[in-house]
PDB file of C-alpha atoms and ligand atoms in Angstrom:
ATOM      1  CA  MET A   1      20.883  22.545  -2.351  1.00 92.00           C
ATOM      2  CA  ARG A   2      20.675  19.005  -3.613  1.00 94.00           C
ATOM      3  CA  MET A   3      17.532  17.121  -2.831  1.00 95.00           C
ATOM      4  CA  VAL A   4      18.059  13.363  -2.973  1.00 97.00           C
ATOM      5  CA  ALA A   5      15.470  10.775  -2.405  1.00 97.00           C
ATOM      6  CA  ALA A   6      16.539   7.200  -1.304  1.00 98.00           C
ATOM      7  CA  LEU A   7      14.319   4.728  -3.266  1.00 97.00           C
ATOM      8  CA  SER A   8      14.048   0.944  -3.712  1.00 97.00           C
ATOM      9  CA  GLY A   9      11.920  -1.596  -5.308  1.00 94.00           C
ATOM     10  CA  LYS A  10      11.705  -4.029  -2.577  1.00 94.00           C
ATOM     11  CA  GLY A  11      11.332  -3.214   1.162  1.00 96.00           C
ATOM     12  CA  GLY A  12      14.084  -3.803   3.811  1.00 97.00           C
ATOM     13  CA  VAL A  13      17.103  -3.311   1.623  1.00 97.00           C
ATOM     14  CA  GLY A  14      18.552  -0.352   3.627  1.00 98.00           C
ATOM     15  CA  LYS A  15      17.093   3.011   2.490  1.00 98.00           C
ATOM     16  CA  THR A  16      16.770   4.210   5.965  1.00 98.00           C
ATOM     17  CA  THR A  17      20.188   2.830   7.028  1.00 98.00           C
ATOM     18  CA  THR A  18      21.690   4.700   3.971  1.00 98.00           C
ATOM     19  CA  VAL A  19      20.042   7.931   4.633  1.00 98.00           C
ATOM     20  CA  ALA A  20      21.225   7.882   8.300  1.00 98.00           C
ATOM     21  CA  ASN A  21      24.865   6.979   7.513  1.00 98.00           C
ATOM     22  CA  LEU A  22      25.283   8.956   4.378  1.00 98.00           C
ATOM     23  CA  GLY A  23      23.706  11.935   6.119  1.00 98.00           C
ATOM     24  CA  VAL A  24      26.198  11.871   9.120  1.00 97.00           C
ATOM     25  CA  THR A  25      29.072  11.248   6.626  1.00 97.00           C
ATOM     26  CA  LEU A  26      28.230  14.331   4.493  1.00 97.00           C
ATOM     27  CA  SER A  27      27.942  16.403   7.674  1.00 96.00           C
ATOM     28  CA  LEU A  28      31.291  15.332   8.956  1.00 95.00           C
ATOM     29  CA  MET A  29      32.735  16.533   5.523  1.00 94.00           C
ATOM     30  CA  GLY A  30      31.315  20.019   6.378  1.00 95.00           C
ATOM     31  CA  GLN A  31      28.161  19.801   4.455  1.00 96.00           C
ATOM     32  CA  ARG A  32      24.875  21.263   5.814  1.00 96.00           C
ATOM     33  CA  VAL A  33      22.629  18.178   5.773  1.00 97.00           C
ATOM     34  CA  ALA A  34      18.926  17.668   6.577  1.00 97.00           C
ATOM     35  CA  VAL A  35      17.345  14.240   6.575  1.00 98.00           C
ATOM     36  CA  VAL A  36      13.678  13.991   6.164  1.00 98.00           C
ATOM     37  CA  ASP A  37      11.472  11.042   6.799  1.00 98.00           C
ATOM     38  CA  CYS A  38       9.127  10.699   3.974  1.00 96.00           C
ATOM     39  CA  ASN A  39       8.133   6.959   4.571  1.00 95.00           C
ATOM     40  CA  PHE A  40       4.554   7.776   5.208  1.00 93.00           C
ATOM     41  CA  VAL A  41       3.788   4.131   6.050  1.00 93.00           C
ATOM     42  CA  ASN A  42       6.647   3.098   8.321  1.00 95.00           C
ATOM     43  CA  PRO A  43       8.473   6.351   9.449  1.00 97.00           C
ATOM     44  CA  ASP A  44      11.460   4.890  11.512  1.00 97.00           C
ATOM     45  CA  LEU A  45      14.297   7.221  10.376  1.00 98.00           C
ATOM     46  CA  ARG A  46      14.280   9.019  13.803  1.00 98.00           C
ATOM     47  CA  PHE A  47      15.319   5.646  15.742  1.00 97.00           C
ATOM     48  CA  HIS A  48      18.578   5.746  13.723  1.00 97.00           C
ATOM     49  CA  PHE A  49      19.299   9.010  15.409  1.00 97.00           C
ATOM     50  CA  GLY A  50      17.956   8.041  18.893  1.00 97.00           C
ATOM     51  CA  VAL A  51      15.072  10.235  18.759  1.00 97.00           C
ATOM     52  CA  TYR A  52      12.028   8.623  20.553  1.00 96.00           C
ATOM     53  CA  ALA A  53       9.804  11.815  21.345  1.00 95.00           C
ATOM     54  CA  PHE A  54       9.320  14.843  19.174  1.00 95.00           C
ATOM     55  CA  ASP A  55       7.116  17.908  19.188  1.00 95.00           C
ATOM     56  CA  ALA A  56       6.541  18.446  15.429  1.00 97.00           C
ATOM     57  CA  THR A  57       6.695  16.632  12.089  1.00 97.00           C
ATOM     58  CA  LEU A  58       6.831  17.143   8.351  1.00 97.00           C
ATOM     59  CA  HIS A  59       3.048  17.157   8.363  1.00 97.00           C
ATOM     60  CA  ASP A  60       3.037  20.218  10.725  1.00 97.00           C
ATOM     61  CA  VAL A  61       5.447  22.045   8.581  1.00 96.00           C
ATOM     62  CA  LEU A  62       3.511  21.228   5.350  1.00 96.00           C
ATOM     63  CA  ALA A  63       0.308  22.382   7.182  1.00 95.00           C
ATOM     64  CA  GLY A  64       2.004  25.642   7.978  1.00 94.00           C
ATOM     65  CA  THR A  65       1.373  25.251  11.750  1.00 96.00           C
ATOM     66  CA  ILE A  66       5.047  25.464  12.544  1.00 95.00           C
ATOM     67  CA  SER A  67       8.216  26.687  10.845  1.00 94.00           C
ATOM     68  CA  LEU A  68      10.701  24.356   9.453  1.00 95.00           C
ATOM     69  CA  GLU A  69      13.547  25.758  11.524  1.00 94.00           C
ATOM     70  CA  THR A  70      11.662  24.999  14.676  1.00 95.00           C
ATOM     71  CA  ALA A  71      10.593  21.634  13.631  1.00 97.00           C
ATOM     72  CA  LEU A  72      14.168  20.328  12.761  1.00 97.00           C
ATOM     73  CA  ILE A  73      15.739  18.258  15.523  1.00 98.00           C
ATOM     74  CA  GLN A  74      19.636  18.845  15.751  1.00 97.00           C
ATOM     75  CA  HIS A  75      21.508  15.709  15.964  1.00 97.00           C
ATOM     76  CA  PRO A  76      25.190  16.053  17.616  1.00 95.00           C
ATOM     77  CA  SER A  77      26.586  14.924  14.249  1.00 95.00           C
ATOM     78  CA  GLY A  78      25.333  18.287  12.683  1.00 96.00           C
ATOM     79  CA  VAL A  79      22.566  16.553  10.774  1.00 97.00           C
ATOM     80  CA  SER A  80      18.939  18.099  11.092  1.00 97.00           C
ATOM     81  CA  LEU A  81      16.154  15.577  11.382  1.00 98.00           C
ATOM     82  CA  LEU A  82      12.633  15.935  10.309  1.00 98.00           C
ATOM     83  CA  PRO A  83      10.214  13.118  11.397  1.00 98.00           C
ATOM     84  CA  CYS A  84       6.942  12.477   9.829  1.00 97.00           C
ATOM     85  CA  LEU A  85       3.645  10.731  10.666  1.00 97.00           C
ATOM     86  CA  ALA A  86       2.426   7.470   9.135  1.00 96.00           C
ATOM     87  CA  SER A  87       0.110   9.007   6.693  1.00 93.00           C
ATOM     88  CA  VAL A  88       0.397  10.572   3.108  1.00 90.00           C
ATOM     89  CA  PRO A  89       0.384  14.394   3.723  1.00 92.00           C
ATOM     90  CA  GLU A  90      -2.587  16.323   2.197  1.00 93.00           C
ATOM     91  CA  TRP A  91      -0.602  19.325   1.658  1.00 93.00           C
ATOM     92  CA  PRO A  92       1.808  19.935  -1.287  1.00 90.00           C
ATOM     93  CA  LEU A  93       5.216  18.437  -0.562  1.00 90.00           C
ATOM     94  CA  THR A  94       6.879  21.272  -2.679  1.00 88.00           C
ATOM     95  CA  ARG A  95       6.368  23.501   0.596  1.00 89.00           C
ATOM     96  CA  LEU A  96       9.216  21.497   2.162  1.00 91.00           C
ATOM     97  CA  ARG A  97      11.611  22.378  -0.669  1.00 89.00           C
ATOM     98  CA  GLU A  98      10.709  26.188  -0.398  1.00 87.00           C
ATOM     99  CA  GLY A  99      11.516  26.004   3.355  1.00 88.00           C
ATOM    100  CA  LEU A 100      14.795  24.159   2.946  1.00 88.00           C
ATOM    101  CA  ARG A 101      15.996  26.567   0.341  1.00 84.00           C
ATOM    102  CA  ASP A 102      15.655  29.342   3.038  1.00 84.00           C
ATOM    103  CA  LEU A 103      17.747  27.307   5.394  1.00 86.00           C
ATOM    104  CA  ARG A 104      20.576  26.925   2.750  1.00 88.00           C
ATOM    105  CA  ALA A 105      21.020  23.305   3.362  1.00 93.00           C
ATOM    106  CA  ASP A 106      23.714  21.583   0.956  1.00 94.00           C
ATOM    107  CA  PHE A 107      22.058  18.187   0.887  1.00 96.00           C
ATOM    108  CA  VAL A 108      18.537  17.037   1.794  1.00 97.00           C
ATOM    109  CA  LEU A 109      18.165  13.364   1.985  1.00 98.00           C
ATOM    110  CA  LEU A 110      14.665  11.873   1.950  1.00 97.00           C
ATOM    111  CA  ASP A 111      13.827   8.425   3.076  1.00 98.00           C
ATOM    112  CA  THR A 112      10.902   6.735   1.465  1.00 96.00           C
ATOM    113  CA  TYR A 113       8.539   3.806   1.382  1.00 95.00           C
ATOM    114  CA  PRO A 114       9.426   1.180  -1.177  1.00 94.00           C
ATOM    115  CA  GLY A 115       8.411   1.605  -4.720  1.00 92.00           C
ATOM    116  CA  ILE A 116       7.134   4.877  -6.292  1.00 86.00           C
ATOM    117  CA  GLU A 117       3.603   4.941  -5.028  1.00 71.00           C
ATOM    118  CA  ASN A 118       2.305   6.270  -1.697  1.00 60.00           C
ATOM    119  CA  GLY A 119       3.300   9.816  -2.198  1.00 63.00           C
ATOM    120  CA  ASN A 120       6.657   8.999  -3.788  1.00 82.00           C
ATOM    121  CA  GLY A 121       5.543  10.363  -7.316  1.00 84.00           C
ATOM    122  CA  GLU A 122       5.045  13.798  -5.969  1.00 86.00           C
ATOM    123  CA  LEU A 123       8.188  13.639  -3.908  1.00 90.00           C
ATOM    124  CA  LEU A 124      10.369  12.703  -6.904  1.00 92.00           C
ATOM    125  CA  GLY A 125       9.021  15.687  -8.662  1.00 91.00           C
ATOM    126  CA  MET A 126      10.970  17.970  -6.379  1.00 92.00           C
ATOM    127  CA  CYS A 127      14.127  15.992  -6.262  1.00 94.00           C
ATOM    128  CA  ASP A 128      17.430  16.480  -8.020  1.00 94.00           C
ATOM    129  CA  GLU A 129      18.665  12.906  -7.918  1.00 95.00           C
ATOM    130  CA  ALA A 130      17.802   9.494  -6.457  1.00 96.00           C
ATOM    131  CA  LEU A 131      19.900   7.074  -4.623  1.00 97.00           C
ATOM    132  CA  LEU A 132      18.612   3.621  -5.666  1.00 97.00           C
ATOM    133  CA  VAL A 133      19.212   1.261  -2.638  1.00 98.00           C
ATOM    134  CA  THR A 134      19.319  -2.434  -3.503  1.00 96.00           C
ATOM    135  CA  ASN A 135      20.906  -5.690  -2.426  1.00 94.00           C
ATOM    136  CA  ALA A 136      22.884  -7.640  -5.016  1.00 91.00           C
ATOM    137  CA  ASP A 137      20.721 -10.889  -5.157  1.00 90.00           C
ATOM    138  CA  LEU A 138      18.852 -11.398  -8.563  1.00 89.00           C
ATOM    139  CA  VAL A 139      15.317 -10.934  -7.282  1.00 91.00           C
ATOM    140  CA  THR A 140      15.922  -7.593  -5.647  1.00 93.00           C
ATOM    141  CA  TRP A 141      18.212  -6.525  -8.434  1.00 93.00           C
ATOM    142  CA  THR A 142      15.542  -7.194 -11.072  1.00 92.00           C
ATOM    143  CA  ASP A 143      13.103  -5.162  -9.065  1.00 93.00           C
ATOM    144  CA  THR A 144      15.623  -2.278  -8.684  1.00 95.00           C
ATOM    145  CA  LYS A 145      16.094  -2.240 -12.564  1.00 93.00           C
ATOM    146  CA  ARG A 146      12.257  -1.876 -12.943  1.00 92.00           C
ATOM    147  CA  ILE A 147      12.315   1.185 -10.538  1.00 93.00           C
ATOM    148  CA  ALA A 148      15.270   2.675 -12.318  1.00 93.00           C
ATOM    149  CA  ARG A 149      13.336   2.835 -15.664  1.00 92.00           C
ATOM    150  CA  GLN A 150      10.610   4.709 -13.912  1.00 91.00           C
ATOM    151  CA  VAL A 151      12.257   7.290 -11.806  1.00 92.00           C
ATOM    152  CA  GLY A 152      13.115   9.880 -14.575  1.00 91.00           C
ATOM    153  CA  LEU A 153      16.009  11.406 -12.448  1.00 94.00           C
ATOM    154  CA  PRO A 154      19.706  11.150 -12.387  1.00 94.00           C
ATOM    155  CA  LEU A 155      20.602   7.893 -10.541  1.00 96.00           C
ATOM    156  CA  ARG A 156      23.370   6.683  -8.202  1.00 96.00           C
ATOM    157  CA  TRP A 157      22.916   3.075  -7.098  1.00 96.00           C
ATOM    158  CA  VAL A 158      23.795   2.031  -3.467  1.00 97.00           C
ATOM    159  CA  ILE A 159      24.452  -1.743  -3.394  1.00 96.00           C
ATOM    160  CA  ASN A 160      23.869  -2.587   0.156  1.00 96.00           C
ATOM    161  CA  ARG A 161      24.728  -5.432   2.513  1.00 93.00           C
ATOM    162  CA  GLN A 162      27.396  -6.641   0.275  1.00 87.00           C
ATOM    163  CA  LYS A 163      29.013  -9.907   1.460  1.00 81.00           C
ATOM    164  CA  ASP A 164      32.674 -10.511   0.593  1.00 73.00           C
ATOM    165  CA  GLY A 165      32.702  -7.809  -2.107  1.00 68.00           C
ATOM    166  CA  SER A 166      30.521 -10.101  -4.112  1.00 70.00           C
ATOM    167  CA  MET A 167      28.071  -8.786  -6.688  1.00 74.00           C
ATOM    168  CA  GLY A 168      25.999 -12.004  -6.256  1.00 72.00           C
ATOM    169  CA  GLY A 169      26.411 -12.734 -10.127  1.00 74.00           C
ATOM    170  CA  VAL A 170      24.593  -9.512 -11.224  1.00 81.00           C
ATOM    171  CA  ALA A 171      26.397  -7.088 -13.545  1.00 83.00           C
ATOM    172  CA  PRO A 172      27.159  -3.673 -12.117  1.00 82.00           C
ATOM    173  CA  PRO A 173      24.732  -0.901 -13.267  1.00 88.00           C
ATOM    174  CA  GLU A 174      25.692   1.711 -15.842  1.00 87.00           C
ATOM    175  CA  ALA A 175      24.854   4.689 -13.357  1.00 91.00           C
ATOM    176  CA  PRO A 176      27.537   5.626 -10.711  1.00 92.00           C
ATOM    177  CA  TRP A 177      27.359   3.080  -7.791  1.00 93.00           C
ATOM    178  CA  ALA A 178      28.690   2.353  -4.269  1.00 93.00           C
ATOM    179  CA  ALA A 179      28.887  -0.837  -2.516  1.00 94.00           C
ATOM    180  CA  ILE A 180      28.261  -0.790   1.234  1.00 96.00           C
ATOM    181  CA  PRO A 181      29.431  -3.960   3.178  1.00 94.00           C
ATOM    182  CA  GLU A 182      27.491  -5.836   5.669  1.00 94.00           C
ATOM    183  CA  TRP A 183      28.416  -4.997   9.297  1.00 94.00           C
ATOM    184  CA  PRO A 184      27.690  -7.049  12.464  1.00 91.00           C
ATOM    185  CA  GLU A 185      25.179  -6.420  15.163  1.00 91.00           C
ATOM    186  CA  ALA A 186      23.178  -3.905  13.081  1.00 91.00           C
ATOM    187  CA  GLU A 187      20.350  -4.035  15.614  1.00 91.00           C
ATOM    188  CA  ARG A 188      22.713  -2.972  18.379  1.00 92.00           C
ATOM    189  CA  TYR A 189      23.450   0.397  16.615  1.00 92.00           C
ATOM    190  CA  LEU A 190      19.818   0.835  15.791  1.00 91.00           C
ATOM    191  CA  LEU A 191      18.901   0.317  19.523  1.00 93.00           C
ATOM    192  CA  LYS A 192      21.655   2.627  20.550  1.00 93.00           C
ATOM    193  CA  GLY A 193      20.462   5.378  18.092  1.00 94.00           C
ATOM    194  CA  THR A 194      23.795   6.082  16.547  1.00 94.00           C
ATOM    195  CA  PRO A 195      24.487   5.514  12.765  1.00 96.00           C
ATOM    196  CA  TYR A 196      27.177   2.937  12.368  1.00 96.00           C
ATOM    197  CA  ALA A 197      29.585   5.022  10.432  1.00 95.00           C
ATOM    198  CA  LEU A 198      29.725   7.415  13.224  1.00 94.00           C
ATOM    199  CA  GLU A 199      30.799   4.766  15.647  1.00 93.00           C
ATOM    200  CA  HIS A 200      33.311   3.109  13.294  1.00 93.00           C
ATOM    201  CA  PRO A 201      34.771   5.894  11.072  1.00 91.00           C
ATOM    202  CA  GLU A 202      37.905   3.755  10.358  1.00 91.00           C
ATOM    203  CA  GLY A 203      35.592   0.699   9.134  1.00 92.00           C
ATOM    204  CA  ALA A 204      35.129  -0.591   5.634  1.00 93.00           C
ATOM    205  CA  ALA A 205      31.463   0.567   5.640  1.00 95.00           C
ATOM    206  CA  ALA A 206      32.294   4.166   6.853  1.00 95.00           C
ATOM    207  CA  GLN A 207      34.932   4.401   4.110  1.00 95.00           C
ATOM    208  CA  GLN A 208      32.482   3.377   1.414  1.00 95.00           C
ATOM    209  CA  TYR A 209      29.945   6.054   2.669  1.00 97.00           C
ATOM    210  CA  ALA A 210      32.811   8.527   2.601  1.00 96.00           C
ATOM    211  CA  ARG A 211      33.561   7.656  -0.956  1.00 95.00           C
ATOM    212  CA  LEU A 212      29.938   8.088  -1.957  1.00 97.00           C
ATOM    213  CA  ALA A 213      29.598  11.256  -0.122  1.00 97.00           C
ATOM    214  CA  GLY A 214      32.801  12.628  -1.647  1.00 96.00           C
ATOM    215  CA  ASP A 215      31.432  11.707  -5.071  1.00 95.00           C
ATOM    216  CA  MET A 216      28.136  13.553  -4.235  1.00 96.00           C
ATOM    217  CA  VAL A 217      29.919  16.685  -3.063  1.00 96.00           C
ATOM    218  CA  GLU A 218      32.068  16.797  -6.024  1.00 93.00           C
ATOM    219  CA  ALA A 219      29.116  16.284  -8.421  1.00 93.00           C
ATOM    220  CA  ALA A 220      27.023  18.926  -6.651  1.00 92.00           C
ATOM    221  CA  ALA A 221      30.122  21.462  -6.898  1.00 90.00           C
ATOM    222  CA  ARG A 222      30.709  20.725 -10.569  1.00 87.00           C
ATOM    223  CA  GLY A 223      26.950  21.414 -11.284  1.00 83.00           C
ATOM    224  CA  GLU A 224      27.158  24.672  -9.512  1.00 76.00           C
ATOM    225  CA  VAL A 225      30.143  25.512 -11.387  1.00 74.00           C
ATOM    226  CA  GLU A 226      28.789  24.586 -14.705  1.00 76.00           C
ATOM    227  CA  ARG A 227      25.521  26.501 -14.097  1.00 76.00           C
ATOM    228  CA  SER A 228      27.472  29.686 -13.242  1.00 74.00           C
ATOM    229  CA  LEU A 229      29.753  29.286 -16.164  1.00 74.00           C
ATOM    230  CA  ALA A 230      26.751  28.968 -18.499  1.00 78.00           C
ATOM    231  CA  ARG A 231      25.585  32.144 -17.122  1.00 74.00           C
ATOM    232  CA  PHE A 232      28.819  33.980 -17.728  1.00 69.00           C
ATOM    233  CA  GLU A 233      28.896  32.582 -21.316  1.00 71.00           C
ATOM    234  CA  ARG A 234      25.489  33.917 -22.047  1.00 72.00           C
ATOM    235  CA  TYR A 235      26.821  37.291 -20.999  1.00 64.00           C
ATOM    236  CA  THR A 236      29.728  37.162 -23.042  1.00 64.00           C
ATOM    237  CA  SER A 237      27.754  36.151 -26.058  1.00 65.00           C
ATOM    238  CA  GLN A 238      25.911  39.433 -25.401  1.00 60.00           C
ATOM    239  CA  GLY A 239      29.256  41.163 -25.609  1.00 58.00           C
ATOM    240  CA  ALA A 240      29.388  42.007 -22.009  1.00 56.00           C
ATOM    241  CA  PHE A 241      32.583  40.321 -21.143  1.00 55.00           C
ATOM    242  CA  SER A 242      35.934  39.929 -23.047  1.00 63.00           C
ATOM    243  CA  THR A 243      37.267  36.426 -23.668  1.00 66.00           C
ATOM    244  CA  ARG A 244      40.193  37.291 -21.333  1.00 66.00           C
ATOM    245  CA  LEU A 245      37.831  38.141 -18.438  1.00 64.00           C
ATOM    246  CA  LEU A 246      35.985  34.911 -19.245  1.00 66.00           C
ATOM    247  CA  SER A 247      39.013  32.846 -18.840  1.00 74.00           C
ATOM    248  CA  ILE A 248      39.868  34.600 -15.538  1.00 71.00           C
ATOM    249  CA  LEU A 249      36.421  33.905 -14.149  1.00 69.00           C
ATOM    250  CA  ARG A 250      36.626  30.257 -15.353  1.00 75.00           C
ATOM    251  CA  ARG A 251      39.993  29.844 -13.538  1.00 78.00           C
ATOM    252  CA  PHE A 252      38.446  31.303 -10.363  1.00 74.00           C
ATOM    253  CA  LYS A 253      35.426  28.945 -10.662  1.00 74.00           C
ATOM    254  CA  GLU A 254      37.742  25.824 -11.026  1.00 79.00           C
ATOM    255  CA  GLU A 255      39.565  26.964  -7.866  1.00 78.00           C
ATOM    256  CA  ARG A 256      36.424  27.313  -5.976  1.00 74.00           C
ATOM    257  CA  LEU A 257      35.401  23.704  -7.246  1.00 74.00           C
ATOM    258  CA  ARG A 258      38.789  22.391  -6.035  1.00 77.00           C
ATOM    259  CA  GLU A 259      38.282  24.056  -2.641  1.00 72.00           C
ATOM    260  CA  LYS A 260      34.836  22.951  -2.080  1.00 67.00           C
ATOM    261  CA  SER A 261      35.496  19.193  -2.881  1.00 66.00           C
ATOM    262  CA  HIS A 262      38.506  19.370  -0.321  1.00 64.00           C
ATOM    263  CA  ARG A 263      36.609  21.262   2.367  1.00 59.00           C
ATOM    264  CA  PRO A 264      38.169  20.218   5.776  1.00 53.00           C
ATOM    265  CA  ALA A 265      36.045  17.929   7.952  1.00 47.00           C
ATOM    266  CA  ARG A 266      34.065  19.896  10.699  1.00 44.00           C
ATOM    267  CA  VAL A 267      35.196  17.578  13.483  1.00 37.00           C
TER     268      VAL A 267
HETATM  269  N1  ATP B   1      25.067  -2.607   5.511  1.00 79.10           N
HETATM  270  C1  ATP B   1      24.308  -3.331   6.552  1.00 79.10           C
HETATM  271  N2  ATP B   1      24.867  -4.181   7.398  1.00 79.10           N
HETATM  272  C2  ATP B   1      23.991  -4.723   8.332  1.00 79.10           C
HETATM  273  N3  ATP B   1      22.788  -4.520   8.484  1.00 79.10           N
HETATM  274  C3  ATP B   1      22.235  -3.666   7.776  1.00 79.10           C
HETATM  275  C4  ATP B   1      23.016  -2.942   6.645  1.00 79.10           C
HETATM  276  N4  ATP B   1      21.902  -2.150   6.000  1.00 79.10           N
HETATM  277  C5  ATP B   1      20.733  -2.417   6.689  1.00 79.10           C
HETATM  278  N5  ATP B   1      20.903  -3.292   7.581  1.00 79.10           N
HETATM  279  C6  ATP B   1      19.715  -3.551   8.617  1.00 79.10           C
HETATM  280  O1  ATP B   1      18.756  -4.095   7.744  1.00 79.10           O
HETATM  281  C7  ATP B   1      17.465  -3.912   8.125  1.00 79.10           C
HETATM  282  C8  ATP B   1      16.742  -3.045   7.189  1.00 79.10           C
HETATM  283  O2  ATP B   1      17.366  -1.836   6.990  1.00 79.10           O
HETATM  284  P1  ATP B   1      16.427  -0.594   6.578  1.00 79.10           P
HETATM  285  O3  ATP B   1      15.346  -0.411   7.721  1.00 79.10           O
HETATM  286  O4  ATP B   1      17.385   0.570   6.407  1.00 79.10           O
HETATM  287  O5  ATP B   1      15.871  -0.842   5.321  1.00 79.10           O
HETATM  288  P2  ATP B   1      14.637  -0.101   4.502  1.00 79.10           P
HETATM  289  O6  ATP B   1      15.084  -0.245   3.165  1.00 79.10           O
HETATM  290  O7  ATP B   1      14.680   1.272   4.931  1.00 79.10           O
HETATM  291  O8  ATP B   1      13.330  -0.864   5.013  1.00 79.10           O
HETATM  292  P3  ATP B   1      11.826  -0.437   4.654  1.00 79.10           P
HETATM  293  O9  ATP B   1      11.486  -0.715   3.243  1.00 79.10           O
HETATM  294  O10 ATP B   1      10.886  -1.109   5.552  1.00 79.10           O
HETATM  295  O11 ATP B   1      11.762   1.085   5.024  1.00 79.10           O
HETATM  296  C9  ATP B   1      17.778  -3.108   9.434  1.00 79.10           C
HETATM  297  O12 ATP B   1      17.651  -3.944  10.571  1.00 79.10           O
HETATM  298  C10 ATP B   1      19.075  -2.560   9.301  1.00 79.10           C
HETATM  299  O13 ATP B   1      19.850  -2.456  10.572  1.00 79.10           O
HETATM  300 MG1   MG B   2      13.107   2.340   5.824  1.00 79.10          MG
END
């Protein structure tokens, strides 16, 4: 399971939009995806999925009054959504990670409040990676770089609302990055409760989300293979495996990696 937080320095750059569109894209690629609202000030992720009423929230799950499985709302795209209340929870957020591990999710995307305050510090402590969402104007970019220095996790940048493929005069980051173009009538999709990439799978934005999702799936599979190879190598160094057996296992793992990154779409 990869737990990934969408972060930003400034507000309104597109974190929630990124979580919704990347979430449905990963799900259409056959990944098991949960999106969790951890914006404890303005929780609005559910609107992107057309969810206007709900029985339970992240807060109930953390308090232990309801199981995670019962609280998750299933969206037709295959994404599971967990809304939250507008207050920093008083229970440890790590309970969420434990519950999600039992559900065997491949990716868990967390939406957050801008900056790394308001509960975000604890939240980052349980994440594997952060998606730094930014726009390409100089002021937002400078603020994003400030956050990047403080996160302490592997980073991937999402340069959102790009106009005409322009980088607005800023140099691309050193970490992996994806650029998402601006699309027309964003408010209409929000009111409709359908992520844009789901409505326009052939569009430029959907293609960029697909590239980003593909990179994330491949990196996750590579990490999994590397971890199990390291385990095998530990055994070999203890004399438990022959070199020949190790090379057979390595080939098997490489094939699995290839399979996983080319898994057919679910729909
Ligand atoms: N690529 C895009 N093209 C067009 N409109 C977009 C794009 N990305 C985001 N928007 C619009 O920009 C606005 C802000 O986006 P969003 O709510 O995702 O930002 P945010 O970073 O989550 O904001 P906050 O910090 O308040 O949580 C929304 O109205 C959204 O529809
Ligand atoms: Mg938001």
